[in-house]
């Protein structure tokens, strides 16, 4: 790379992290956060609508429970492929191109879903929506690459709050729209946030870390200068470098864990299949596999708890119908969605103080505590309260793992690593509807709840085995 770098000799040398720290968090970051957050809102709305659309479509088209479950599972199948595809695209061609393609696919397929003439076309279009939604991690990576390391964990948790806002908004829209206008209007309205991403795409900057990793140093410097000006902290002329000269000998002599750098920094830059192979290299296989376990567990638990809320609230587990109306179900899902707010706040409070590992493990084991009492028949208020507590814990854990994952990978493979981990998590999303809808509706509530508790415990144990704590670490 050294021969092609365009390095200015007009001022003192600065690393990307030093420039980010000097510029602070200001107007530029607010705009980037708002744009990336709109993408997170879009994904949350498209995912949350699954708990409302399934029952309505089943009733209108007289579907079987298995066909209803497929409406949800096929979205996760699409996300499984999309998460890997868009991760590689953004690492090879840039973050901006990655989330441009995801926004186009999600918005168009989401809107067309609203006019699907039959079950086959609905399944096909929801699959394409899932392919687009698989690019969600690209926006998170893009945003985090603008944030200085001392506050990265906190701002990543704040970013996750956009998901919570989208979940609450979707529950509100479903409550207002589905009983009166039907499920098609819900699908159409839920596609709107993705169109906003396309509307403002032209003014979005590329990640300076990505640009620097590709040898486009002058472009990276211009983005950083623009950021500094908008934040009201313009910098003097500077030379953008990876390390200061006096640090080179230390960098060469210090071990990987001592300098808190990912082992992938020792692997030559590549893309596509080579990037995925690097994730399973000898240096990083343990971390990668454990990360996949945690992503699978979090996705399985999060979407499972969402679906459990609708199943356990509507008919006491599908065995003893209580004749509870749709308004009651929407109300309880709406209330449960607010549980994500304290989950995000809790994650923001502990992620920088306790560290990533302690925060994730504590929340996952807390989820076990809330889930286990659900095996007993209780009043609806107790059931709702336990589900709210479990959702707080899993939301916090899911928030922190999305902070941790980008921090263990260097820039050239960061979105591929996060994308593949997210894709593995989608397998949990594919499996959970079969458990929440199948087991609970089949009068196996105890088995379903114990399975959720076991998954939470296994994911918590995997977190404790992570070899690296990334608190306070610069993005490499």
Coordinates of N, CA, C and O in Angstrom, one line a residue, residues 6 30 49 79 99 104 120 139 142 189 210 354 366 369 385 392 405 414 428 463 468:
X6 N -1.2 8.7 -0.9 CA -0.9 10.1 -1.2 C -0.8 10.8 0.1 O -1.8 11.1 0.7
X30 N -24.0 14.1 14.5 CA -25.4 14.1 14.6 C -26.1 13.7 13.3 O -27.0 12.9 13.2
X49 N -43.0 -6.0 12.3 CA -44.3 -6.2 11.6 C -44.7 -7.7 11.5 O -45.8 -8.1 11.3
X79 N -32.1 -12.6 5.0 CA -31.1 -11.9 5.8 C -29.8 -12.7 5.9 O -28.7 -12.1 6.0
X99 N -24.7 0.2 1.7 CA -26.0 0.6 2.2 C -26.9 1.2 1.2 O -28.2 1.2 1.3
X104 N -32.2 0.1 -1.6 CA -33.0 -0.1 -2.8 C -33.8 -1.4 -2.7 O -35.0 -1.4 -3.0
X120 N -47.6 -17.1 -2.5 CA -46.3 -17.4 -3.1 C -45.6 -16.0 -3.3 O -44.4 -15.9 -3.0
X139 N -24.5 -0.1 8.1 CA -24.8 1.2 8.6 C -24.2 1.4 10.0 O -23.6 2.4 10.3
X142 N -20.4 1.8 9.5 CA -20.2 3.1 8.9 C -20.2 4.2 10.0 O -19.3 5.0 10.1
X189 N -46.6 1.2 4.7 CA -46.1 2.2 5.6 C -44.8 1.9 6.2 O -43.9 2.7 6.5
X210 N -12.2 3.4 6.0 CA -12.2 2.6 4.8 C -11.4 3.2 3.7 O -10.6 2.5 3.1
X354 N -18.3 -1.3 33.0 CA -18.1 -2.7 33.3 C -17.3 -3.4 32.2 O -16.7 -4.5 32.5
X366 N -29.3 -12.6 33.3 CA -30.5 -12.0 33.8 C -31.7 -12.4 33.0 O -32.8 -12.6 33.6
X369 N -33.1 -15.6 34.4 CA -33.9 -15.4 35.6 C -35.3 -15.0 35.3 O -36.3 -15.4 35.9
X385 N -45.1 -8.9 32.7 CA -44.0 -8.4 33.4 C -42.7 -9.1 33.2 O -41.6 -8.6 33.1
X392 N -35.9 -6.5 28.3 CA -34.9 -5.5 28.7 C -33.5 -6.2 28.7 O -32.5 -5.6 28.1
X405 N -18.6 -6.7 18.4 CA -18.2 -7.3 17.2 C -17.3 -6.5 16.2 O -16.3 -7.0 15.8
X414 N -14.0 -5.6 8.5 CA -14.9 -5.3 9.7 C -16.3 -5.6 9.3 O -17.0 -6.3 10.0
X428 N -30.7 -18.1 14.1 CA -31.6 -18.1 15.3 C -32.9 -17.5 15.0 O -33.9 -18.0 15.5
X463 N -19.9 -15.8 26.1 CA -19.3 -14.5 26.3 C -18.2 -14.6 27.3 O -17.1 -13.9 27.1
X468 N -10.8 -11.7 24.4 CA -10.4 -10.3 24.3 C -11.5 -9.4 24.8 O -12.6 -9.5 24.4

